[in-house]
Amino acid sequence: MDKILVVEDNMELSDTLCRNLQAEGFTPYAALSLAQARKYLDSGIDLCLLDINLPDGDGFAFCRSLSENTAIPVILLTVRDGAQDMVRGLSIGADDYVVKPFRMDVLVSRIRALLRRVRNRRPEDGSLYCGDVCINKKTSKVYKKDCPVELTPNEYQLLLLLLEHKNQTITREQILEKLWDVDGNYVNDNTLTTLVKRLRQKVEDHPQMPKILLTVRGFGYKAVDYEG
């Protein structure tokens, strides 16, 4: 089920939204403030419904942060119906703008349409996907569950190589031929083993039981998709 983060400080409206979203087959997460919202960003959020006026900050600024640092689509929910606010919201990264009050069935339709658009454009946005890991090749940024992951240059190059050949076994020799450290030095076999271990610690939920970066014993490694 798609996970929807509801960032709304009106508790009654938040409860109503969450109940209706759950009835429509979504998994809602309620946040009454930006501080609470940030705690959910590593939960694999698929879409954010975001109020603009919040008790601990500006929804516009949070929207910009989501746009720049995650792949989470955003629908702004607000009483502000001015064209200037709408233009501002869309220009900083919001995917849609809904003015309160609104009909729940209309909002759900917009949510489903936005999720479809996001999924349909994925193969064309310069990104590679494997499980819940994504590489945006245009920006050289890596995300896990839509949250940014900091990698070293060699970790990035290794992940990129494996995702570019997803579901294919890449031998250790093939990897070693392509990997060089930041000083231009050849990466040896022991260094590769350490590199794979460090990369798993950053992109796997359970590094000791990897589901994305698998070892093909006696040959090398491969990246595989999984659901979970």
JSON list of C-alpha atoms in Angstrom, two decimals:
[
{"chain": "A", "resi": 1, "resn": "MET", "atom": "CA", "xyz": [0.00, 0.00, 0.00]},
{"chain": "A", "resi": 2, "resn": "ASP", "atom": "CA", "xyz": [1.22, 3.49, -0.81]},
{"chain": "A", "resi": 3, "resn": "LYS", "atom": "CA", "xyz": [2.38, 5.45, 2.21]},
{"chain": "A", "resi": 4, "resn": "ILE", "atom": "CA", "xyz": [1.00, 8.98, 2.46]},
{"chain": "A", "resi": 5, "resn": "LEU", "atom": "CA", "xyz": [2.53, 11.51, 4.86]},
{"chain": "A", "resi": 6, "resn": "VAL", "atom": "CA", "xyz": [-0.16, 13.96, 6.03]},
{"chain": "A", "resi": 7, "resn": "VAL", "atom": "CA", "xyz": [1.46, 17.15, 7.39]},
{"chain": "A", "resi": 8, "resn": "GLU", "atom": "CA", "xyz": [-1.47, 19.11, 8.83]},
{"chain": "A", "resi": 9, "resn": "ASP", "atom": "CA", "xyz": [-1.66, 20.90, 12.19]},
{"chain": "A", "resi": 10, "resn": "ASN", "atom": "CA", "xyz": [-5.47, 20.86, 12.35]},
{"chain": "A", "resi": 11, "resn": "MET", "atom": "CA", "xyz": [-5.97, 17.65, 14.31]},
{"chain": "A", "resi": 12, "resn": "GLU", "atom": "CA", "xyz": [-9.61, 17.20, 13.24]},
{"chain": "A", "resi": 13, "resn": "LEU", "atom": "CA", "xyz": [-8.76, 17.60, 9.54]},
{"chain": "A", "resi": 14, "resn": "SER", "atom": "CA", "xyz": [-5.69, 15.38, 9.93]},
{"chain": "A", "resi": 15, "resn": "ASP", "atom": "CA", "xyz": [-7.78, 12.62, 11.51]},
{"chain": "A", "resi": 16, "resn": "THR", "atom": "CA", "xyz": [-10.41, 12.92, 8.76]},
{"chain": "A", "resi": 17, "resn": "LEU", "atom": "CA", "xyz": [-7.77, 12.76, 6.03]},
{"chain": "A", "resi": 18, "resn": "CYS", "atom": "CA", "xyz": [-6.07, 9.74, 7.57]},
{"chain": "A", "resi": 19, "resn": "ARG", "atom": "CA", "xyz": [-9.33, 7.82, 8.05]},
{"chain": "A", "resi": 20, "resn": "ASN", "atom": "CA", "xyz": [-10.40, 8.45, 4.46]},
{"chain": "A", "resi": 21, "resn": "LEU", "atom": "CA", "xyz": [-6.98, 7.63, 3.04]},
{"chain": "A", "resi": 22, "resn": "GLN", "atom": "CA", "xyz": [-6.91, 4.36, 4.96]},
{"chain": "A", "resi": 23, "resn": "ALA", "atom": "CA", "xyz": [-10.39, 3.52, 3.65]},
{"chain": "A", "resi": 24, "resn": "GLU", "atom": "CA", "xyz": [-9.06, 4.09, 0.12]},
{"chain": "A", "resi": 25, "resn": "GLY", "atom": "CA", "xyz": [-6.28, 1.57, 0.61]},
{"chain": "A", "resi": 26, "resn": "PHE", "atom": "CA", "xyz": [-3.42, 3.94, 1.55]},
{"chain": "A", "resi": 27, "resn": "THR", "atom": "CA", "xyz": [-1.23, 3.83, 4.65]},
{"chain": "A", "resi": 28, "resn": "PRO", "atom": "CA", "xyz": [-1.37, 7.33, 6.21]},
{"chain": "A", "resi": 29, "resn": "TYR", "atom": "CA", "xyz": [1.18, 8.87, 8.58]},
{"chain": "A", "resi": 30, "resn": "ALA", "atom": "CA", "xyz": [-0.04, 11.90, 10.52]},
{"chain": "A", "resi": 31, "resn": "ALA", "atom": "CA", "xyz": [2.33, 14.74, 11.41]},
{"chain": "A", "resi": 32, "resn": "LEU", "atom": "CA", "xyz": [1.05, 17.84, 13.21]},
{"chain": "A", "resi": 33, "resn": "SER", "atom": "CA", "xyz": [4.33, 19.71, 12.70]},
{"chain": "A", "resi": 34, "resn": "LEU", "atom": "CA", "xyz": [7.40, 19.76, 10.50]},
{"chain": "A", "resi": 35, "resn": "ALA", "atom": "CA", "xyz": [9.46, 18.22, 13.30]},
{"chain": "A", "resi": 36, "resn": "GLN", "atom": "CA", "xyz": [7.11, 15.22, 13.37]},
{"chain": "A", "resi": 37, "resn": "ALA", "atom": "CA", "xyz": [7.08, 15.05, 9.56]},
{"chain": "A", "resi": 38, "resn": "ARG", "atom": "CA", "xyz": [10.87, 14.77, 9.36]},
{"chain": "A", "resi": 39, "resn": "LYS", "atom": "CA", "xyz": [10.78, 11.68, 11.58]},
{"chain": "A", "resi": 40, "resn": "TYR", "atom": "CA", "xyz": [8.78, 9.82, 8.93]},
{"chain": "A", "resi": 41, "resn": "LEU", "atom": "CA", "xyz": [11.03, 10.58, 5.97]},
{"chain": "A", "resi": 42, "resn": "ASP", "atom": "CA", "xyz": [12.93, 7.30, 6.33]},
{"chain": "A", "resi": 43, "resn": "SER", "atom": "CA", "xyz": [9.69, 5.27, 6.30]},
{"chain": "A", "resi": 44, "resn": "GLY", "atom": "CA", "xyz": [9.47, 4.86, 2.53]},
{"chain": "A", "resi": 45, "resn": "ILE", "atom": "CA", "xyz": [6.93, 7.66, 2.04]},
{"chain": "A", "resi": 46, "resn": "ASP", "atom": "CA", "xyz": [5.35, 7.60, -1.45]},
{"chain": "A", "resi": 47, "resn": "LEU", "atom": "CA", "xyz": [3.62, 11.01, -1.35]},
{"chain": "A", "resi": 48, "resn": "CYS", "atom": "CA", "xyz": [3.27, 13.98, 0.99]},
{"chain": "A", "resi": 49, "resn": "LEU", "atom": "CA", "xyz": [0.14, 16.04, 1.62]},
{"chain": "A", "resi": 50, "resn": "LEU", "atom": "CA", "xyz": [1.53, 19.28, 3.01]},
{"chain": "A", "resi": 51, "resn": "ASP", "atom": "CA", "xyz": [-0.15, 22.25, 4.66]},
{"chain": "A", "resi": 52, "resn": "ILE", "atom": "CA", "xyz": [1.63, 25.58, 4.19]},
{"chain": "A", "resi": 53, "resn": "ASN", "atom": "CA", "xyz": [0.91, 27.22, 7.55]},
{"chain": "A", "resi": 54, "resn": "LEU", "atom": "CA", "xyz": [2.47, 25.06, 10.27]},
{"chain": "A", "resi": 55, "resn": "PRO", "atom": "CA", "xyz": [3.30, 25.82, 13.92]},
{"chain": "A", "resi": 56, "resn": "ASP", "atom": "CA", "xyz": [7.06, 25.28, 13.63]},
{"chain": "A", "resi": 57, "resn": "GLY", "atom": "CA", "xyz": [7.89, 26.50, 10.14]},
{"chain": "A", "resi": 58, "resn": "ASP", "atom": "CA", "xyz": [6.96, 27.31, 6.58]},
{"chain": "A", "resi": 59, "resn": "GLY", "atom": "CA", "xyz": [5.46, 24.59, 4.43]},
{"chain": "A", "resi": 60, "resn": "PHE", "atom": "CA", "xyz": [6.97, 26.20, 1.35]},
{"chain": "A", "resi": 61, "resn": "ALA", "atom": "CA", "xyz": [10.48, 25.72, 2.75]},
{"chain": "A", "resi": 62, "resn": "PHE", "atom": "CA", "xyz": [9.76, 22.09, 3.65]},
{"chain": "A", "resi": 63, "resn": "CYS", "atom": "CA", "xyz": [8.38, 21.51, 0.16]},
{"chain": "A", "resi": 64, "resn": "ARG", "atom": "CA", "xyz": [11.56, 22.91, -1.37]},
{"chain": "A", "resi": 65, "resn": "SER", "atom": "CA", "xyz": [13.65, 20.65, 0.86]},
{"chain": "A", "resi": 66, "resn": "LEU", "atom": "CA", "xyz": [11.66, 17.56, -0.20]},
{"chain": "A", "resi": 67, "resn": "SER", "atom": "CA", "xyz": [12.01, 18.52, -3.84]},
{"chain": "A", "resi": 68, "resn": "GLU", "atom": "CA", "xyz": [15.78, 19.04, -3.62]},
{"chain": "A", "resi": 69, "resn": "ASN", "atom": "CA", "xyz": [16.69, 16.14, -1.32]},
{"chain": "A", "resi": 70, "resn": "THR", "atom": "CA", "xyz": [14.15, 13.37, -1.94]},
{"chain": "A", "resi": 71, "resn": "ALA", "atom": "CA", "xyz": [12.02, 11.93, -4.74]},
{"chain": "A", "resi": 72, "resn": "ILE", "atom": "CA", "xyz": [8.80, 12.29, -2.70]},
{"chain": "A", "resi": 73, "resn": "PRO", "atom": "CA", "xyz": [6.01, 14.01, -4.70]},
{"chain": "A", "resi": 74, "resn": "VAL", "atom": "CA", "xyz": [4.15, 16.77, -2.85]},
{"chain": "A", "resi": 75, "resn": "ILE", "atom": "CA", "xyz": [0.56, 18.03, -2.94]},
{"chain": "A", "resi": 76, "resn": "LEU", "atom": "CA", "xyz": [0.15, 21.33, -1.10]},
{"chain": "A", "resi": 77, "resn": "LEU", "atom": "CA", "xyz": [-3.10, 21.67, 0.90]},
{"chain": "A", "resi": 78, "resn": "THR", "atom": "CA", "xyz": [-3.87, 25.25, 1.89]},
{"chain": "A", "resi": 79, "resn": "VAL", "atom": "CA", "xyz": [-6.51, 27.89, 2.42]},
{"chain": "A", "resi": 80, "resn": "ARG", "atom": "CA", "xyz": [-4.38, 30.26, 0.34]},
{"chain": "A", "resi": 81, "resn": "ASP", "atom": "CA", "xyz": [-6.17, 30.54, -2.97]},
{"chain": "A", "resi": 82, "resn": "GLY", "atom": "CA", "xyz": [-4.15, 33.36, -4.51]},
{"chain": "A", "resi": 83, "resn": "ALA", "atom": "CA", "xyz": [-2.44, 32.84, -7.83]},
{"chain": "A", "resi": 84, "resn": "GLN", "atom": "CA", "xyz": [0.84, 34.12, -6.40]},
{"chain": "A", "resi": 85, "resn": "ASP", "atom": "CA", "xyz": [0.93, 31.44, -3.70]},
{"chain": "A", "resi": 86, "resn": "MET", "atom": "CA", "xyz": [0.02, 28.75, -6.22]},
{"chain": "A", "resi": 87, "resn": "VAL", "atom": "CA", "xyz": [2.77, 29.84, -8.61]},
{"chain": "A", "resi": 88, "resn": "ARG", "atom": "CA", "xyz": [5.26, 29.94, -5.74]},
{"chain": "A", "resi": 89, "resn": "GLY", "atom": "CA", "xyz": [4.35, 26.46, -4.55]},
{"chain": "A", "resi": 90, "resn": "LEU", "atom": "CA", "xyz": [4.58, 24.88, -7.99]},
{"chain": "A", "resi": 91, "resn": "SER", "atom": "CA", "xyz": [7.81, 26.70, -8.80]},
{"chain": "A", "resi": 92, "resn": "ILE", "atom": "CA", "xyz": [9.64, 25.34, -5.72]},
{"chain": "A", "resi": 93, "resn": "GLY", "atom": "CA", "xyz": [8.78, 21.73, -6.45]},
{"chain": "A", "resi": 94, "resn": "ALA", "atom": "CA", "xyz": [5.17, 20.99, -5.47]},
{"chain": "A", "resi": 95, "resn": "ASP", "atom": "CA", "xyz": [3.48, 18.60, -7.89]},
{"chain": "A", "resi": 96, "resn": "ASP", "atom": "CA", "xyz": [-0.06, 19.82, -7.21]},
{"chain": "A", "resi": 97, "resn": "TYR", "atom": "CA", "xyz": [-1.87, 22.54, -5.27]},
{"chain": "A", "resi": 98, "resn": "VAL", "atom": "CA", "xyz": [-5.25, 21.95, -3.61]},
{"chain": "A", "resi": 99, "resn": "VAL", "atom": "CA", "xyz": [-7.23, 24.74, -1.96]},
{"chain": "A", "resi": 100, "resn": "LYS", "atom": "CA", "xyz": [-9.24, 24.08, 1.21]},
{"chain": "A", "resi": 101, "resn": "PRO", "atom": "CA", "xyz": [-12.05, 23.19, 1.55]},
{"chain": "A", "resi": 102, "resn": "PHE", "atom": "CA", "xyz": [-11.91, 20.31, -0.91]},
{"chain": "A", "resi": 103, "resn": "ARG", "atom": "CA", "xyz": [-13.83, 17.15, -1.68]},
{"chain": "A", "resi": 104, "resn": "MET", "atom": "CA", "xyz": [-12.14, 14.00, -0.47]},
{"chain": "A", "resi": 105, "resn": "ASP", "atom": "CA", "xyz": [-12.95, 12.05, -3.62]},
{"chain": "A", "resi": 106, "resn": "VAL", "atom": "CA", "xyz": [-11.31, 14.76, -5.72]},
{"chain": "A", "resi": 107, "resn": "LEU", "atom": "CA", "xyz": [-8.21, 14.74, -3.52]},
{"chain": "A", "resi": 108, "resn": "VAL", "atom": "CA", "xyz": [-7.94, 10.94, -3.73]},
{"chain": "A", "resi": 109, "resn": "SER", "atom": "CA", "xyz": [-8.23, 11.14, -7.52]},
{"chain": "A", "resi": 110, "resn": "ARG", "atom": "CA", "xyz": [-5.39, 13.66, -7.61]},
{"chain": "A", "resi": 111, "resn": "ILE", "atom": "CA", "xyz": [-3.26, 11.47, -5.34]},
{"chain": "A", "resi": 112, "resn": "ARG", "atom": "CA", "xyz": [-3.76, 8.42, -7.56]},
{"chain": "A", "resi": 113, "resn": "ALA", "atom": "CA", "xyz": [-3.08, 10.44, -10.73]},
{"chain": "A", "resi": 114, "resn": "LEU", "atom": "CA", "xyz": [0.14, 11.90, -9.28]},
{"chain": "A", "resi": 115, "resn": "LEU", "atom": "CA", "xyz": [1.39, 8.48, -8.15]},
{"chain": "A", "resi": 116, "resn": "ARG", "atom": "CA", "xyz": [0.74, 7.13, -11.66]},
{"chain": "A", "resi": 117, "resn": "ARG", "atom": "CA", "xyz": [2.62, 10.03, -13.25]},
{"chain": "A", "resi": 118, "resn": "VAL", "atom": "CA", "xyz": [5.58, 9.56, -10.92]},
{"chain": "A", "resi": 119, "resn": "ARG", "atom": "CA", "xyz": [5.82, 5.84, -11.69]},
{"chain": "A", "resi": 120, "resn": "ASN", "atom": "CA", "xyz": [5.34, 6.29, -15.41]},
{"chain": "A", "resi": 121, "resn": "ARG", "atom": "CA", "xyz": [8.12, 8.85, -15.70]},
{"chain": "A", "resi": 122, "resn": "ARG", "atom": "CA", "xyz": [10.67, 6.91, -13.67]},
{"chain": "A", "resi": 123, "resn": "PRO", "atom": "CA", "xyz": [12.38, 5.15, -16.60]},
{"chain": "A", "resi": 124, "resn": "GLU", "atom": "CA", "xyz": [12.87, 8.50, -18.35]},
{"chain": "A", "resi": 125, "resn": "ASP", "atom": "CA", "xyz": [14.16, 10.68, -15.53]},
{"chain": "A", "resi": 126, "resn": "GLY", "atom": "CA", "xyz": [17.79, 9.60, -15.72]},
{"chain": "A", "resi": 127, "resn": "SER", "atom": "CA", "xyz": [17.47, 7.33, -12.71]},
{"chain": "A", "resi": 128, "resn": "LEU", "atom": "CA", "xyz": [18.20, 3.69, -11.97]},
{"chain": "A", "resi": 129, "resn": "TYR", "atom": "CA", "xyz": [16.03, 1.74, -9.50]},
{"chain": "A", "resi": 130, "resn": "CYS", "atom": "CA", "xyz": [16.66, -1.45, -7.57]},
{"chain": "A", "resi": 131, "resn": "GLY", "atom": "CA", "xyz": [14.43, -2.39, -4.65]},
{"chain": "A", "resi": 132, "resn": "ASP", "atom": "CA", "xyz": [14.05, 0.80, -2.61]},
{"chain": "A", "resi": 133, "resn": "VAL", "atom": "CA", "xyz": [17.38, 2.21, -3.84]},
{"chain": "A", "resi": 134, "resn": "CYS", "atom": "CA", "xyz": [17.60, 4.84, -6.57]},
{"chain": "A", "resi": 135, "resn": "ILE", "atom": "CA", "xyz": [20.50, 6.49, -8.38]},
{"chain": "A", "resi": 136, "resn": "ASN", "atom": "CA", "xyz": [19.75, 9.76, -10.15]},
{"chain": "A", "resi": 137, "resn": "LYS", "atom": "CA", "xyz": [22.43, 9.71, -12.83]},
{"chain": "A", "resi": 138, "resn": "LYS", "atom": "CA", "xyz": [21.87, 13.35, -13.73]},
{"chain": "A", "resi": 139, "resn": "THR", "atom": "CA", "xyz": [22.72, 14.56, -10.24]},
{"chain": "A", "resi": 140, "resn": "SER", "atom": "CA", "xyz": [24.86, 11.59, -9.11]},
{"chain": "A", "resi": 141, "resn": "LYS", "atom": "CA", "xyz": [22.70, 11.37, -5.99]},
{"chain": "A", "resi": 142, "resn": "VAL", "atom": "CA", "xyz": [21.62, 8.14, -4.32]},
{"chain": "A", "resi": 143, "resn": "TYR", "atom": "CA", "xyz": [18.38, 7.61, -2.40]},
{"chain": "A", "resi": 144, "resn": "LYS", "atom": "CA", "xyz": [17.04, 4.83, -0.21]},
{"chain": "A", "resi": 145, "resn": "LYS", "atom": "CA", "xyz": [13.31, 4.99, 0.45]},
{"chain": "A", "resi": 146, "resn": "ASP", "atom": "CA", "xyz": [13.46, 8.50, -1.06]},
{"chain": "A", "resi": 147, "resn": "CYS", "atom": "CA", "xyz": [16.01, 9.69, 1.52]},
{"chain": "A", "resi": 148, "resn": "PRO", "atom": "CA", "xyz": [19.50, 10.74, 0.39]},
{"chain": "A", "resi": 149, "resn": "VAL", "atom": "CA", "xyz": [22.41, 8.37, 1.01]},
{"chain": "A", "resi": 150, "resn": "GLU", "atom": "CA", "xyz": [25.96, 9.69, 1.26]},
{"chain": "A", "resi": 151, "resn": "LEU", "atom": "CA", "xyz": [28.43, 7.51, -0.64]},
{"chain": "A", "resi": 152, "resn": "THR", "atom": "CA", "xyz": [32.14, 7.78, -1.31]},
{"chain": "A", "resi": 153, "resn": "PRO", "atom": "CA", "xyz": [33.14, 8.06, -5.00]},
{"chain": "A", "resi": 154, "resn": "ASN", "atom": "CA", "xyz": [34.13, 4.38, -5.12]},
{"chain": "A", "resi": 155, "resn": "GLU", "atom": "CA", "xyz": [30.93, 3.27, -3.38]},
{"chain": "A", "resi": 156, "resn": "TYR", "atom": "CA", "xyz": [28.93, 5.28, -5.89]},
{"chain": "A", "resi": 157, "resn": "GLN", "atom": "CA", "xyz": [30.82, 3.83, -8.88]},
{"chain": "A", "resi": 158, "resn": "LEU", "atom": "CA", "xyz": [30.33, 0.28, -7.60]},
{"chain": "A", "resi": 159, "resn": "LEU", "atom": "CA", "xyz": [26.60, 0.79, -7.00]},
{"chain": "A", "resi": 160, "resn": "LEU", "atom": "CA", "xyz": [26.23, 2.44, -10.41]},
{"chain": "A", "resi": 161, "resn": "LEU", "atom": "CA", "xyz": [27.99, -0.46, -12.13]},
{"chain": "A", "resi": 162, "resn": "LEU", "atom": "CA", "xyz": [25.78, -3.05, -10.43]},
{"chain": "A", "resi": 163, "resn": "LEU", "atom": "CA", "xyz": [22.53, -1.16, -11.07]},
{"chain": "A", "resi": 164, "resn": "GLU", "atom": "CA", "xyz": [23.41, -0.55, -14.70]},
{"chain": "A", "resi": 165, "resn": "HIS", "atom": "CA", "xyz": [23.65, -4.36, -15.03]},
{"chain": "A", "resi": 166, "resn": "LYS", "atom": "CA", "xyz": [20.78, -5.21, -12.69]},
{"chain": "A", "resi": 167, "resn": "ASN", "atom": "CA", "xyz": [20.03, -8.93, -12.34]},
{"chain": "A", "resi": 168, "resn": "GLN", "atom": "CA", "xyz": [23.32, -9.77, -14.07]},
{"chain": "A", "resi": 169, "resn": "THR", "atom": "CA", "xyz": [26.33, -11.25, -12.29]},
{"chain": "A", "resi": 170, "resn": "ILE", "atom": "CA", "xyz": [29.39, -8.99, -12.51]},
{"chain": "A", "resi": 171, "resn": "THR", "atom": "CA", "xyz": [32.59, -10.87, -11.79]},
{"chain": "A", "resi": 172, "resn": "ARG", "atom": "CA", "xyz": [35.09, -9.53, -9.30]},
{"chain": "A", "resi": 173, "resn": "GLU", "atom": "CA", "xyz": [37.58, -9.22, -12.15]},
{"chain": "A", "resi": 174, "resn": "GLN", "atom": "CA", "xyz": [35.17, -7.08, -14.19]},
{"chain": "A", "resi": 175, "resn": "ILE", "atom": "CA", "xyz": [34.54, -4.84, -11.20]},
{"chain": "A", "resi": 176, "resn": "LEU", "atom": "CA", "xyz": [38.23, -4.48, -10.43]},
{"chain": "A", "resi": 177, "resn": "GLU", "atom": "CA", "xyz": [38.95, -3.48, -14.03]},
{"chain": "A", "resi": 178, "resn": "LYS", "atom": "CA", "xyz": [36.56, -0.53, -13.72]},
{"chain": "A", "resi": 179, "resn": "LEU", "atom": "CA", "xyz": [37.16, 0.70, -10.16]},
{"chain": "A", "resi": 180, "resn": "TRP", "atom": "CA", "xyz": [39.94, 3.10, -9.21]},
{"chain": "A", "resi": 181, "resn": "ASP", "atom": "CA", "xyz": [40.19, 5.06, -6.00]},
{"chain": "A", "resi": 182, "resn": "VAL", "atom": "CA", "xyz": [39.99, 8.86, -5.82]},
{"chain": "A", "resi": 183, "resn": "ASP", "atom": "CA", "xyz": [43.76, 9.15, -6.28]},
{"chain": "A", "resi": 184, "resn": "GLY", "atom": "CA", "xyz": [43.70, 7.04, -9.43]},
{"chain": "A", "resi": 185, "resn": "ASN", "atom": "CA", "xyz": [45.05, 3.94, -7.75]},
{"chain": "A", "resi": 186, "resn": "TYR", "atom": "CA", "xyz": [43.88, 0.46, -8.65]},
{"chain": "A", "resi": 187, "resn": "VAL", "atom": "CA", "xyz": [41.36, -1.07, -6.23]},
{"chain": "A", "resi": 188, "resn": "ASN", "atom": "CA", "xyz": [42.60, -4.52, -5.16]},
{"chain": "A", "resi": 189, "resn": "ASP", "atom": "CA", "xyz": [40.59, -7.60, -4.24]},
{"chain": "A", "resi": 190, "resn": "ASN", "atom": "CA", "xyz": [40.67, -7.03, -0.48]},
{"chain": "A", "resi": 191, "resn": "THR", "atom": "CA", "xyz": [39.61, -3.42, -0.93]},
{"chain": "A", "resi": 192, "resn": "LEU", "atom": "CA", "xyz": [36.65, -4.57, -3.05]},
{"chain": "A", "resi": 193, "resn": "THR", "atom": "CA", "xyz": [35.45, -6.89, -0.28]},
{"chain": "A", "resi": 194, "resn": "THR", "atom": "CA", "xyz": [35.56, -3.99, 2.18]},
{"chain": "A", "resi": 195, "resn": "LEU", "atom": "CA", "xyz": [33.86, -1.71, -0.32]},
{"chain": "A", "resi": 196, "resn": "VAL", "atom": "CA", "xyz": [30.94, -4.09, -0.80]},
{"chain": "A", "resi": 197, "resn": "LYS", "atom": "CA", "xyz": [30.57, -4.42, 2.98]},
{"chain": "A", "resi": 198, "resn": "ARG", "atom": "CA", "xyz": [30.47, -0.63, 3.46]},
{"chain": "A", "resi": 199, "resn": "LEU", "atom": "CA", "xyz": [28.00, -0.18, 0.61]},
{"chain": "A", "resi": 200, "resn": "ARG", "atom": "CA", "xyz": [25.66, -2.80, 2.06]},
{"chain": "A", "resi": 201, "resn": "GLN", "atom": "CA", "xyz": [25.72, -1.00, 5.40]},
{"chain": "A", "resi": 202, "resn": "LYS", "atom": "CA", "xyz": [24.36, 2.08, 3.64]},
{"chain": "A", "resi": 203, "resn": "VAL", "atom": "CA", "xyz": [21.75, 0.62, 1.27]},
{"chain": "A", "resi": 204, "resn": "GLU", "atom": "CA", "xyz": [20.56, -2.61, 2.89]},
{"chain": "A", "resi": 205, "resn": "ASP", "atom": "CA", "xyz": [18.01, -2.80, 5.71]},
{"chain": "A", "resi": 206, "resn": "HIS", "atom": "CA", "xyz": [19.95, -5.74, 7.16]},
{"chain": "A", "resi": 207, "resn": "PRO", "atom": "CA", "xyz": [23.54, -5.71, 5.81]},
{"chain": "A", "resi": 208, "resn": "GLN", "atom": "CA", "xyz": [24.25, -9.21, 7.11]},
{"chain": "A", "resi": 209, "resn": "MET", "atom": "CA", "xyz": [21.27, -10.53, 5.11]},
{"chain": "A", "resi": 210, "resn": "PRO", "atom": "CA", "xyz": [21.42, -8.48, 1.90]},
{"chain": "A", "resi": 211, "resn": "LYS", "atom": "CA", "xyz": [18.45, -8.41, -0.46]},
{"chain": "A", "resi": 212, "resn": "ILE", "atom": "CA", "xyz": [19.74, -5.90, -3.04]},
{"chain": "A", "resi": 213, "resn": "LEU", "atom": "CA", "xyz": [23.50, -6.46, -3.41]},
{"chain": "A", "resi": 214, "resn": "LEU", "atom": "CA", "xyz": [23.97, -10.21, -3.55]},
{"chain": "A", "resi": 215, "resn": "THR", "atom": "CA", "xyz": [27.14, -12.26, -3.58]},
{"chain": "A", "resi": 216, "resn": "VAL", "atom": "CA", "xyz": [27.32, -14.87, -6.31]},
{"chain": "A", "resi": 217, "resn": "ARG", "atom": "CA", "xyz": [29.74, -17.26, -4.63]},
{"chain": "A", "resi": 218, "resn": "GLY", "atom": "CA", "xyz": [32.81, -18.00, -6.68]},
{"chain": "A", "resi": 219, "resn": "PHE", "atom": "CA", "xyz": [32.00, -15.35, -9.30]},
{"chain": "A", "resi": 220, "resn": "GLY", "atom": "CA", "xyz": [31.18, -11.87, -8.04]},
{"chain": "A", "resi": 221, "resn": "TYR", "atom": "CA", "xyz": [28.11, -9.76, -7.27]},
{"chain": "A", "resi": 222, "resn": "LYS", "atom": "CA", "xyz": [24.77, -8.72, -8.69]},
{"chain": "A", "resi": 223, "resn": "ALA", "atom": "CA", "xyz": [22.03, -6.22, -7.87]},
{"chain": "A", "resi": 224, "resn": "VAL", "atom": "CA", "xyz": [18.48, -7.57, -7.77]},
{"chain": "A", "resi": 225, "resn": "ASP", "atom": "CA", "xyz": [15.03, -6.10, -7.25]},
{"chain": "A", "resi": 226, "resn": "TYR", "atom": "CA", "xyz": [12.95, -7.17, -4.31]},
{"chain": "A", "resi": 227, "resn": "GLU", "atom": "CA", "xyz": [9.67, -6.23, -2.69]},
{"chain": "A", "resi": 228, "resn": "GLY", "atom": "CA", "xyz": [9.84, -5.29, 0.99]}
]
